[in-house]
GROMACS .gro file of N, CA and C in nm:
model
  504
    1MET      N    1  13.491 -10.171  13.195
    1MET     CA    2  13.413 -10.050  13.190
    1MET      C    3  13.492  -9.930  13.242
    2ARG      N    4  13.583  -9.956  13.337
    2ARG     CA    5  13.655  -9.843  13.394
    2ARG      C    6  13.763  -9.791  13.299
    3TYR      N    7  13.802  -9.871  13.200
    3TYR     CA    8  13.900  -9.826  13.101
    3TYR      C    9  13.835  -9.758  12.980
    4TYR      N   10  13.706  -9.758  12.974
    4TYR     CA   11  13.634  -9.702  12.859
    4TYR      C   12  13.668  -9.556  12.833
    5PRO      N   13  13.665  -9.465  12.932
    5PRO     CA   14  13.699  -9.325  12.903
    5PRO      C   15  13.843  -9.308  12.855
    6ALA      N   16  13.936  -9.384  12.911
    6ALA     CA   17  14.075  -9.373  12.868
    6ALA      C   18  14.091  -9.426  12.725
    7ALA      N   19  14.024  -9.536  12.693
    7ALA     CA   20  14.031  -9.594  12.558
    7ALA      C   21  13.968  -9.500  12.457
    8LEU      N   22  13.857  -9.438  12.493
    8LEU     CA   23  13.792  -9.343  12.404
    8LEU      C   24  13.881  -9.222  12.378
    9ALA      N   25  13.944  -9.169  12.480
    9ALA     CA   26  14.034  -9.054  12.463
    9ALA      C   27  14.154  -9.090  12.377
   10LEU      N   28  14.209  -9.210  12.400
   10LEU     CA   29  14.323  -9.254  12.323
   10LEU      C   30  14.287  -9.275  12.176
   11SER      N   31  14.172  -9.334  12.150
   11SER     CA   32  14.131  -9.357  12.011
   11SER      C   33  14.102  -9.224  11.941
   12LEU      N   34  14.044  -9.129  12.012
   12LEU     CA   35  14.020  -8.996  11.954
   12LEU      C   36  14.151  -8.927  11.921
   13ALA      N   37  14.249  -8.938  12.012
   13ALA     CA   38  14.380  -8.876  11.987
   13ALA      C   39  14.447  -8.940  11.866
   14LEU      N   40  14.439  -9.071  11.853
   14LEU     CA   41  14.498  -9.139  11.738
   14LEU      C   42  14.427  -9.103  11.609
   15ALA      N   43  14.295  -9.088  11.613
   15ALA     CA   44  14.220  -9.051  11.493
   15ALA      C   45  14.259  -8.912  11.446
   16VAL      N   46  14.271  -8.818  11.538
   16VAL     CA   47  14.309  -8.681  11.502
   16VAL      C   48  14.452  -8.679  11.449
   17THR      N   49  14.540  -8.751  11.513
   17THR     CA   50  14.680  -8.755  11.469
   17THR      C   51  14.691  -8.819  11.332
   18GLY      N   52  14.614  -8.925  11.308
   18GLY     CA   53  14.617  -8.991  11.178
   18GLY      C   54  14.562  -8.904  11.067
   19SER      N   55  14.459  -8.825  11.097
   19SER     CA   56  14.401  -8.741  10.993
   19SER      C   57  14.488  -8.620  10.962
   20MET      N   58  14.576  -8.584  11.055
   20MET     CA   59  14.665  -8.470  11.029
   20MET      C   60  14.765  -8.504  10.919
   21GLY      N   61  14.798  -8.630  10.906
   21GLY     CA   62  14.889  -8.671  10.799
   21GLY      C   63  14.824  -8.662  10.662
   22GLN      N   64  14.691  -8.665  10.658
   22GLN     CA   65  14.619  -8.655  10.532
   22GLN      C   66  14.603  -8.510  10.487
   23ALA      N   67  14.618  -8.416  10.580
   23ALA     CA   68  14.603  -8.275  10.545
   23ALA      C   69  14.715  -8.236  10.449
   24LYS      N   70  14.678  -8.160  10.348
   24LYS     CA   71  14.774  -8.124  10.246
   24LYS      C   72  14.810  -7.976  10.260
   25VAL      N   73  14.935  -7.949  10.276
   25VAL     CA   74  14.983  -7.813  10.285
   25VAL      C   75  15.043  -7.779  10.149
   26ALA      N   76  14.998  -7.671  10.091
   26ALA     CA   77  15.047  -7.632   9.959
   26ALA      C   78  15.194  -7.591   9.968
   27ASP      N   79  15.273  -7.649   9.880
   27ASP     CA   80  15.413  -7.612   9.875
   27ASP      C   81  15.425  -7.474   9.810
   28PRO      N   82  15.514  -7.390   9.861
   28PRO     CA   83  15.530  -7.259   9.799
   28PRO      C   84  15.590  -7.274   9.659
   29ILE      N   85  15.549  -7.188   9.570
   29ILE     CA   86  15.598  -7.192   9.433
   29ILE      C   87  15.736  -7.128   9.427
   30ASP      N   88  15.818  -7.181   9.341
   30ASP     CA   89  15.950  -7.124   9.316
   30ASP      C   90  15.930  -6.984   9.256
   31PRO      N   91  16.003  -6.882   9.303
   31PRO     CA   92  15.981  -6.746   9.252
   31PRO      C   93  16.003  -6.734   9.101
   32ARG      N   94  16.098  -6.809   9.047
   32ARG     CA   95  16.120  -6.804   8.902
   32ARG      C   96  15.999  -6.860   8.828
   33ALA      N   97  15.942  -6.967   8.879
   33ALA     CA   98  15.823  -7.024   8.816
   33ALA      C   99  15.705  -6.929   8.830
   34GLY      N  100  15.697  -6.859   8.941
   34GLY     CA  101  15.590  -6.761   8.961
   34GLY      C  102  15.597  -6.649   8.858
   35GLU      N  103  15.718  -6.604   8.828
   35GLU     CA  104  15.734  -6.499   8.727
   35GLU      C  105  15.695  -6.551   8.589
   36LEU      N  106  15.735  -6.674   8.558
   36LEU     CA  107  15.699  -6.733   8.429
   36LEU      C  108  15.548  -6.751   8.417
   37LEU      N  109  15.484  -6.793   8.526
   37LEU     CA  110  15.339  -6.807   8.524
   37LEU      C  111  15.270  -6.673   8.502
   38ALA      N  112  15.320  -6.570   8.569
   38ALA     CA  113  15.260  -6.438   8.554
   38ALA      C  114  15.274  -6.387   8.411
   39SER      N  115  15.391  -6.405   8.351
   39SER     CA  116  15.407  -6.358   8.212
   39SER      C  117  15.326  -6.445   8.116
   40GLY      N  118  15.311  -6.573   8.148
   40GLY     CA  119  15.228  -6.660   8.064
   40GLY      C  120  15.081  -6.622   8.071
   41ARG      N  121  15.034  -6.589   8.191
   41ARG     CA  122  14.894  -6.547   8.205
   41ARG      C  123  14.870  -6.414   8.133
   42ALA      N  124  14.969  -6.325   8.137
   42ALA     CA  125  14.955  -6.198   8.065
   42ALA      C  126  14.949  -6.223   7.914
   43ALA      N  127  15.034  -6.313   7.865
   43ALA     CA  128  15.032  -6.346   7.722
   43ALA      C  129  14.900  -6.411   7.684
   44LEU      N  130  14.846  -6.495   7.770
   44LEU     CA  131  14.718  -6.560   7.742
   44LEU      C  132  14.605  -6.459   7.740
   45ALA      N  133  14.612  -6.361   7.829
   45ALA     CA  134  14.511  -6.256   7.832
   45ALA      C  135  14.514  -6.171   7.705
   46HIS      N  136  14.632  -6.158   7.645
   46HIS     CA  137  14.645  -6.082   7.520
   46HIS      C  138  14.617  -6.167   7.397
   47GLY      N  139  14.592  -6.297   7.417
   47GLY     CA  140  14.557  -6.386   7.306
   47GLY      C  141  14.674  -6.457   7.243
   48ASP      N  142  14.793  -6.442   7.298
   48ASP     CA  143  14.911  -6.510   7.244
   48ASP      C  144  14.926  -6.646   7.312
   49VAL      N  145  14.856  -6.746   7.256
   49VAL     CA  146  14.851  -6.878   7.318
   49VAL      C  147  14.986  -6.948   7.310
   50THR      N  148  15.057  -6.931   7.200
   50THR     CA  149  15.187  -6.997   7.183
   50THR      C  150  15.287  -6.946   7.286
   51MET      N  151  15.294  -6.817   7.304
   51MET     CA  152  15.386  -6.758   7.402
   51MET      C  153  15.347  -6.802   7.544
   52ALA      N  154  15.216  -6.803   7.572
   52ALA     CA  155  15.170  -6.844   7.704
   52ALA      C  156  15.206  -6.989   7.731
   53THR      N  157  15.187  -7.076   7.632
   53THR     CA  158  15.221  -7.217   7.649
   53THR      C  159  15.370  -7.234   7.674
   54ASP      N  160  15.452  -7.160   7.602
   54ASP     CA  161  15.597  -7.166   7.624
   54ASP      C  162  15.634  -7.124   7.766
   55GLU      N  163  15.572  -7.018   7.814
   55GLU     CA  164  15.601  -6.970   7.950
   55GLU      C  165  15.554  -7.072   8.054
   56PHE      N  166  15.437  -7.130   8.033
   56PHE     CA  167  15.385  -7.229   8.128
   56PHE      C  168  15.472  -7.355   8.130
   57GLU      N  169  15.516  -7.398   8.012
   57GLU     CA  170  15.603  -7.516   8.007
   57GLU      C  171  15.737  -7.489   8.074
   58SER      N  172  15.789  -7.367   8.059
   58SER     CA  173  15.912  -7.330   8.129
   58SER      C  174  15.891  -7.330   8.280
   59ALA      N  175  15.776  -7.280   8.324
   59ALA     CA  176  15.745  -7.280   8.467
   59ALA      C  177  15.733  -7.422   8.519
   60LEU      N  178  15.678  -7.512   8.438
   60LEU     CA  179  15.667  -7.652   8.477
   60LEU      C  180  15.804  -7.717   8.490
   61ALA      N  181  15.897  -7.677   8.403
   61ALA     CA  182  16.033  -7.730   8.411
   61ALA      C  183  16.105  -7.679   8.536
   62VAL      N  184  16.079  -7.554   8.573
   62VAL     CA  185  16.143  -7.496   8.690
   62VAL      C  186  16.087  -7.555   8.819
   63ASP      N  187  15.954  -7.569   8.826
   63ASP     CA  188  15.889  -7.620   8.947
   63ASP      C  189  15.783  -7.723   8.906
   64PRO      N  190  15.824  -7.848   8.886
   64PRO     CA  191  15.730  -7.949   8.837
   64PRO      C  192  15.625  -7.991   8.941
   65GLY      N  193  15.641  -7.955   9.065
   65GLY     CA  194  15.548  -7.996   9.168
   65GLY      C  195  15.431  -7.902   9.188
   66TYR      N  196  15.430  -7.788   9.123
   66TYR     CA  197  15.324  -7.691   9.143
   66TYR      C  198  15.205  -7.722   9.053
   67THR      N  199  15.090  -7.747   9.113
   67THR     CA  200  14.970  -7.789   9.040
   67THR      C  201  14.912  -7.675   8.956
   68GLY      N  202  14.927  -7.552   8.998
   68GLY     CA  203  14.872  -7.439   8.925
   68GLY      C  204  14.928  -7.426   8.784
   69THR      N  205  15.050  -7.474   8.762
   69THR     CA  206  15.109  -7.469   8.629
   69THR      C  207  15.034  -7.561   8.534
   70LEU      N  208  14.994  -7.678   8.582
   70LEU     CA  209  14.917  -7.771   8.499
   70LEU      C  210  14.781  -7.713   8.464
   71VAL      N  211  14.719  -7.645   8.559
   71VAL     CA  212  14.591  -7.582   8.533
   71VAL      C  213  14.608  -7.471   8.428
   72ALA      N  214  14.716  -7.395   8.439
   72ALA     CA  215  14.742  -7.290   8.340
   72ALA      C  216  14.766  -7.349   8.202
   73LEU      N  217  14.839  -7.461   8.194
   73LEU     CA  218  14.859  -7.528   8.066
   73LEU      C  219  14.725  -7.575   8.008
   74GLY      N  220  14.637  -7.625   8.095
   74GLY     CA  221  14.504  -7.665   8.050
   74GLY      C  222  14.424  -7.547   7.997
   75ASP      N  223  14.435  -7.433   8.063
   75ASP     CA  224  14.365  -7.313   8.016
   75ASP      C  225  14.416  -7.270   7.879
   76ALA      N  226  14.549  -7.277   7.860
   76ALA     CA  227  14.606  -7.240   7.731
   76ALA      C  228  14.562  -7.337   7.622
   77ALA      N  229  14.558  -7.465   7.654
   77ALA     CA  230  14.514  -7.564   7.554
   77ALA      C  231  14.368  -7.542   7.518
   78ARG      N  232  14.285  -7.507   7.616
   78ARG     CA  233  14.143  -7.479   7.586
   78ARG      C  234  14.130  -7.359   7.494
   79LYS      N  235  14.210  -7.257   7.520
   79LYS     CA  236  14.201  -7.136   7.438
   79LYS      C  237  14.249  -7.164   7.296
   80ALA      N  238  14.339  -7.262   7.280
   80ALA     CA  239  14.388  -7.300   7.147
   80ALA      C  240  14.291  -7.394   7.076
   81GLY      N  241  14.185  -7.436   7.146
   81GLY     CA  242  14.088  -7.526   7.085
   81GLY      C  243  14.125  -7.673   7.099
   82LEU      N  244  14.218  -7.704   7.187
   82LEU     CA  245  14.263  -7.841   7.208
   82LEU      C  246  14.202  -7.893   7.338
   83GLN      N  247  14.071  -7.920   7.336
   83GLN     CA  248  14.002  -7.959   7.458
   83GLN      C  249  14.052  -8.093   7.513
   84GLY      N  250  14.087  -8.187   7.428
   84GLY     CA  251  14.137  -8.316   7.476
   84GLY      C  252  14.267  -8.301   7.553
   85LYS      N  253  14.357  -8.217   7.502
   85LYS     CA  254  14.484  -8.192   7.570
   85LYS      C  255  14.459  -8.118   7.701
   86ALA      N  256  14.364  -8.026   7.700
   86ALA     CA  257  14.330  -7.951   7.822
   86ALA      C  258  14.277  -8.046   7.929
   87ILE      N  259  14.191  -8.138   7.889
   87ILE     CA  260  14.136  -8.235   7.984
   87ILE      C  261  14.248  -8.318   8.045
   88HIS      N  262  14.347  -8.354   7.965
   88HIS     CA  263  14.462  -8.430   8.016
   88HIS      C  264  14.536  -8.350   8.124
   89TYR      N  265  14.564  -8.223   8.098
   89TYR     CA  266  14.635  -8.141   8.196
   89TYR      C  267  14.553  -8.127   8.325
   90TYR      N  268  14.422  -8.106   8.311
   90TYR     CA  269  14.337  -8.091   8.429
   90TYR      C  270  14.334  -8.220   8.510
   91ARG      N  271  14.331  -8.334   8.443
   91ARG     CA  272  14.327  -8.462   8.515
   91ARG      C  273  14.458  -8.489   8.589
   92VAL      N  274  14.570  -8.451   8.529
   92VAL     CA  275  14.697  -8.466   8.600
   92VAL      C  276  14.698  -8.376   8.724
   93ALA      N  277  14.645  -8.256   8.710
   93ALA     CA  278  14.637  -8.166   8.825
   93ALA      C  279  14.544  -8.223   8.932
   94LEU      N  280  14.435  -8.288   8.890
   94LEU     CA  281  14.342  -8.346   8.986
   94LEU      C  282  14.399  -8.471   9.053
   95GLU      N  283  14.490  -8.541   8.986
   95GLU     CA  284  14.558  -8.653   9.052
   95GLU      C  285  14.643  -8.603   9.168
   96ARG      N  286  14.702  -8.486   9.150
   96ARG     CA  287  14.786  -8.428   9.256
   96ARG      C  288  14.702  -8.367   9.366
   97ASP      N  289  14.596  -8.298   9.329
   97ASP     CA  290  14.509  -8.234   9.427
   97ASP      C  291  14.364  -8.255   9.383
   98PRO      N  292  14.296  -8.356   9.435
   98PRO     CA  293  14.161  -8.389   9.389
   98PRO      C  294  14.056  -8.281   9.413
   99ASN      N  295  14.083  -8.186   9.500
   99ASN     CA  296  13.984  -8.083   9.531
   99ASN      C  297  14.023  -7.946   9.475
  100ASP      N  298  14.106  -7.942   9.373
  100ASP     CA  299  14.146  -7.817   9.311
  100ASP      C  300  14.027  -7.763   9.230
  101LEU      N  301  13.970  -7.654   9.277
  101LEU     CA  302  13.850  -7.599   9.215
  101LEU      C  303  13.873  -7.555   9.072
  102ASP      N  304  13.989  -7.493   9.045
  102ASP     CA  305  14.019  -7.448   8.909
  102ASP      C  306  14.031  -7.566   8.813
  103ALA      N  307  14.092  -7.674   8.858
  103ALA     CA  308  14.108  -7.791   8.772
  103ALA      C  309  13.974  -7.859   8.746
  104ILE      N  310  13.889  -7.868   8.847
  104ILE     CA  311  13.757  -7.929   8.829
  104ILE      C  312  13.673  -7.844   8.733
  105GLY      N  313  13.675  -7.713   8.753
  105GLY     CA  314  13.600  -7.624   8.664
  105GLY      C  315  13.653  -7.623   8.523
  106GLY      N  316  13.787  -7.622   8.509
  106GLY     CA  317  13.847  -7.623   8.376
  106GLY      C  318  13.817  -7.752   8.302
  107GLU      N  319  13.826  -7.865   8.372
  107GLU     CA  320  13.796  -7.993   8.309
  107GLU      C  321  13.650  -7.997   8.265
  108GLY      N  322  13.560  -7.950   8.351
  108GLY     CA  323  13.418  -7.947   8.315
  108GLY      C  324  13.391  -7.856   8.196
  109GLY      N  325  13.458  -7.741   8.192
  109GLY     CA  326  13.441  -7.649   8.079
  109GLY      C  327  13.492  -7.709   7.949
  110ALA      N  328  13.606  -7.777   7.955
  110ALA     CA  329  13.660  -7.841   7.835
  110ALA      C  330  13.568  -7.954   7.789
  111MET      N  331  13.511  -8.027   7.884
  111MET     CA  332  13.417  -8.133   7.847
  111MET      C  333  13.292  -8.076   7.783
  112ALA      N  334  13.242  -7.965   7.837
  112ALA     CA  335  13.124  -7.901   7.778
  112ALA      C  336  13.153  -7.852   7.637
  113GLU      N  337  13.272  -7.796   7.615
  113GLU     CA  338  13.309  -7.750   7.481
  113GLU      C  339  13.324  -7.867   7.384
  114LYS      N  340  13.362  -7.982   7.437
  114LYS     CA  341  13.380  -8.100   7.354
  114LYS      C  342  13.247  -8.169   7.326
  115GLY      N  343  13.145  -8.141   7.406
  115GLY     CA  344  13.013  -8.200   7.385
  115GLY      C  345  12.974  -8.301   7.490
  116ALA      N  346  13.058  -8.328   7.588
  116ALA     CA  347  13.028  -8.422   7.695
  116ALA      C  348  12.958  -8.348   7.809
  117LEU      N  349  12.833  -8.311   7.785
  117LEU     CA  350  12.761  -8.226   7.880
  117LEU      C  351  12.727  -8.298   8.009
  118GLU      N  352  12.701  -8.429   8.005
  118GLU     CA  353  12.670  -8.502   8.128
  118GLU      C  354  12.791  -8.506   8.222
  119LYS      N  355  12.909  -8.528   8.165
  119LYS     CA  356  13.031  -8.529   8.247
  119LYS      C  357  13.058  -8.389   8.302
  120ALA      N  358  13.029  -8.288   8.222
  120ALA     CA  359  13.048  -8.151   8.269
  120ALA      C  360  12.951  -8.120   8.383
  121ARG      N  361  12.828  -8.171   8.373
  121ARG     CA  362  12.732  -8.151   8.482
  121ARG      C  363  12.777  -8.223   8.609
  122ALA      N  364  12.841  -8.339   8.594
  122ALA     CA  365  12.894  -8.409   8.711
  122ALA      C  366  13.003  -8.325   8.778
  123ASN      N  367  13.087  -8.260   8.698
  123ASN     CA  368  13.189  -8.171   8.755
  123ASN      C  369  13.123  -8.051   8.824
  124LEU      N  370  13.013  -8.002   8.765
  124LEU     CA  371  12.942  -7.890   8.827
  124LEU      C  372  12.884  -7.931   8.962
  125ALA      N  373  12.828  -8.052   8.969
  125ALA     CA  374  12.775  -8.101   9.096
  125ALA      C  375  12.886  -8.116   9.200
  126ARG      N  376  13.003  -8.161   9.154
  126ARG     CA  377  13.117  -8.175   9.244
  126ARG      C  378  13.163  -8.038   9.295
  127LEU      N  379  13.166  -7.940   9.205
  127LEU     CA  380  13.204  -7.804   9.245
  127LEU      C  381  13.103  -7.747   9.343
  128ASP      N  382  12.973  -7.769   9.315
  128ASP     CA  383  12.870  -7.718   9.406
  128ASP      C  384  12.883  -7.779   9.544
  129GLY      N  385  12.925  -7.905   9.550
  129GLY     CA  386  12.945  -7.969   9.679
  129GLY      C  387  13.067  -7.916   9.753
  130LEU      N  388  13.169  -7.877   9.678
  130LEU     CA  389  13.293  -7.828   9.742
  130LEU      C  390  13.285  -7.682   9.784
  131CYS      N  391  13.232  -7.597   9.696
  131CYS     CA  392  13.237  -7.454   9.726
  131CYS      C  393  13.101  -7.385   9.724
  132GLY      N  394  12.996  -7.457   9.687
  132GLY     CA  395  12.863  -7.396   9.684
  132GLY      C  396  12.831  -7.342   9.545
  133LYS      N  397  12.704  -7.311   9.525
  133LYS     CA  398  12.659  -7.265   9.394
  133LYS      C  399  12.703  -7.122   9.364
  134GLY      N  400  12.742  -7.048   9.464
  134GLY     CA  401  12.776  -6.909   9.443
  134GLY      C  402  12.921  -6.882   9.409
  135CYS      N  403  13.007  -6.983   9.412
  135CYS     CA  404  13.149  -6.956   9.387
  135CYS      C  405  13.172  -6.930   9.238
  136ALA      N  406  13.281  -6.862   9.209
  136ALA     CA  407  13.310  -6.820   9.072
  136ALA      C  408  13.328  -6.938   8.978
  137GLU      N  409  13.394  -7.044   9.024
  137GLU     CA  410  13.418  -7.160   8.940
  137GLU      C  411  13.288  -7.227   8.899
  138SER      N  412  13.192  -7.235   8.992
  138SER     CA  413  13.062  -7.294   8.961
  138SER      C  414  12.987  -7.211   8.858
  139ARG      N  415  12.991  -7.079   8.873
  139ARG     CA  416  12.921  -6.993   8.778
  139ARG      C  417  12.983  -7.000   8.639
  140ILE      N  418  13.116  -7.004   8.633
  140ILE     CA  419  13.184  -7.012   8.503
  140ILE      C  420  13.150  -7.144   8.434
  141LEU      N  421  13.152  -7.254   8.510
  141LEU     CA  422  13.120  -7.384   8.452
  141LEU      C  423  12.974  -7.392   8.411
  142ALA      N  424  12.883  -7.336   8.491
  142ALA     CA  425  12.741  -7.335   8.454
  142ALA      C  426  12.719  -7.258   8.325
  143ASP      N  427  12.791  -7.147   8.306
  143ASP     CA  428  12.781  -7.070   8.182
  143ASP      C  429  12.834  -7.150   8.063
  144ALA      N  430  12.945  -7.224   8.083
  144ALA     CA  431  13.001  -7.305   7.975
  144ALA      C  432  12.906  -7.418   7.936
  145ILE      N  433  12.839  -7.477   8.034
  145ILE     CA  434  12.742  -7.583   8.004
  145ILE      C  435  12.623  -7.525   7.930
  146ALA      N  436  12.577  -7.407   7.971
  146ALA     CA  437  12.464  -7.343   7.904
  146ALA      C  438  12.499  -7.305   7.761
  147LYS      N  439  12.623  -7.266   7.739
  147LYS     CA  440  12.668  -7.230   7.604
  147LYS      C  441  12.671  -7.351   7.511
  148GLY      N  442  12.704  -7.467   7.567
  148GLY     CA  443  12.704  -7.590   7.488
  148GLY      C  444  12.836  -7.614   7.418
  149PRO      N  445  12.839  -7.717   7.333
  149PRO     CA  446  12.964  -7.753   7.265
  149PRO      C  447  13.009  -7.646   7.166
  150ALA      N  448  13.139  -7.639   7.148
  150ALA     CA  449  13.197  -7.546   7.051
  150ALA      C  450  13.165  -7.596   6.910
  151PRO      N  451  13.148  -7.505   6.815
  151PRO     CA  452  13.120  -7.551   6.678
  151PRO      C  453  13.239  -7.626   6.621
  152LYS      N  454  13.208  -7.730   6.548
  152LYS     CA  455  13.314  -7.813   6.490
  152LYS      C  456  13.373  -7.742   6.369
  153VAL      N  457  13.504  -7.755   6.355
  153VAL     CA  458  13.575  -7.697   6.243
  153VAL      C  459  13.581  -7.802   6.132
  154VAL      N  460  13.543  -7.760   6.012
  154VAL     CA  461  13.542  -7.851   5.898
  154VAL      C  462  13.658  -7.814   5.808
  155SER      N  463  13.737  -7.915   5.771
  155SER     CA  464  13.850  -7.889   5.682
  155SER      C  465  13.802  -7.881   5.538
  156ALA      N  466  13.883  -7.824   5.454
  156ALA     CA  467  13.848  -7.811   5.313
  156ALA      C  468  13.843  -7.947   5.245
  157GLN      N  469  13.920  -8.043   5.293
  157GLN     CA  470  13.921  -8.175   5.233
  157GLN      C  471  13.794  -8.252   5.264
  158ALA      N  472  13.728  -8.219   5.374
  158ALA     CA  473  13.606  -8.290   5.412
  158ALA      C  474  13.487  -8.248   5.325
  159VAL      N  475  13.494  -8.127   5.271
  159VAL     CA  476  13.386  -8.078   5.186
  159VAL      C  477  13.428  -8.095   5.041
  160LYS      N  478  13.364  -8.186   4.973
  160LYS     CA  479  13.395  -8.213   4.832
  160LYS      C  480  13.286  -8.147   4.747
  161PRO      N  481  13.322  -8.056   4.661
  161PRO     CA  482  13.221  -7.994   4.577
  161PRO      C  483  13.172  -8.094   4.471
  162ALA      N  484  13.045  -8.084   4.442
  162ALA     CA  485  12.987  -8.170   4.339
  162ALA      C  486  13.029  -8.117   4.202
  163PRO      N  487  13.067  -8.208   4.111
  163PRO     CA  488  13.106  -8.161   3.978
  163PRO      C  489  12.987  -8.102   3.904
  164VAL      N  490  13.013  -7.994   3.837
  164VAL     CA  491  12.908  -7.926   3.761
  164VAL      C  492  12.941  -7.940   3.612
  165VAL      N  493  12.845  -7.989   3.537
  165VAL     CA  494  12.861  -8.008   3.392
  165VAL      C  495  12.789  -7.896   3.323
  166GLN      N  496  12.861  -7.826   3.236
  166GLN     CA  497  12.802  -7.716   3.162
  166GLN      C  498  12.807  -7.746   3.013
  167ASP      N  499  12.706  -7.703   2.943
  167ASP     CA  500  12.705  -7.715   2.797
  167ASP      C  501  12.778  -7.598   2.736
  168ASN      N  502  12.856  -7.628   2.631
  168ASN     CA  503  12.927  -7.521   2.562
  168ASN      C  504  12.848  -7.467   2.451
   0.00000   0.00000   0.00000
């Protein structure tokens, strides 16, 4: 019984020390990759998805450890209408940082555009738990869920016209 306070203090110190190793400190981005990301975001804002994707991929080559580049690639893929590819980029970003709000919101938005509304709602619940209902990512995802799935594009080969017989 007389060792109880010392054992409690020691276990508390070990618990705090052990949890400090779990804390994640964001690595600073390489300045060259930062410039490429900025020019890619500007190109994406102007609607040039191809140029933005090229800039983001170059930034990923310069600094492959930066999670924000993967999120930016996911945003570009969503804007190009490639929701499956966007979901892949967001999931890779979430493997690196499971609490990345932009990646969770982007993945949920891509899922909503694809028609997986239940999975998108699960991402919304996760976002609400992390940052609350008032954060920007939650509002953007809630709007994407309310908007619903994107309209499907039909190719010309899928629509076969019925033959019309005319009398001469």
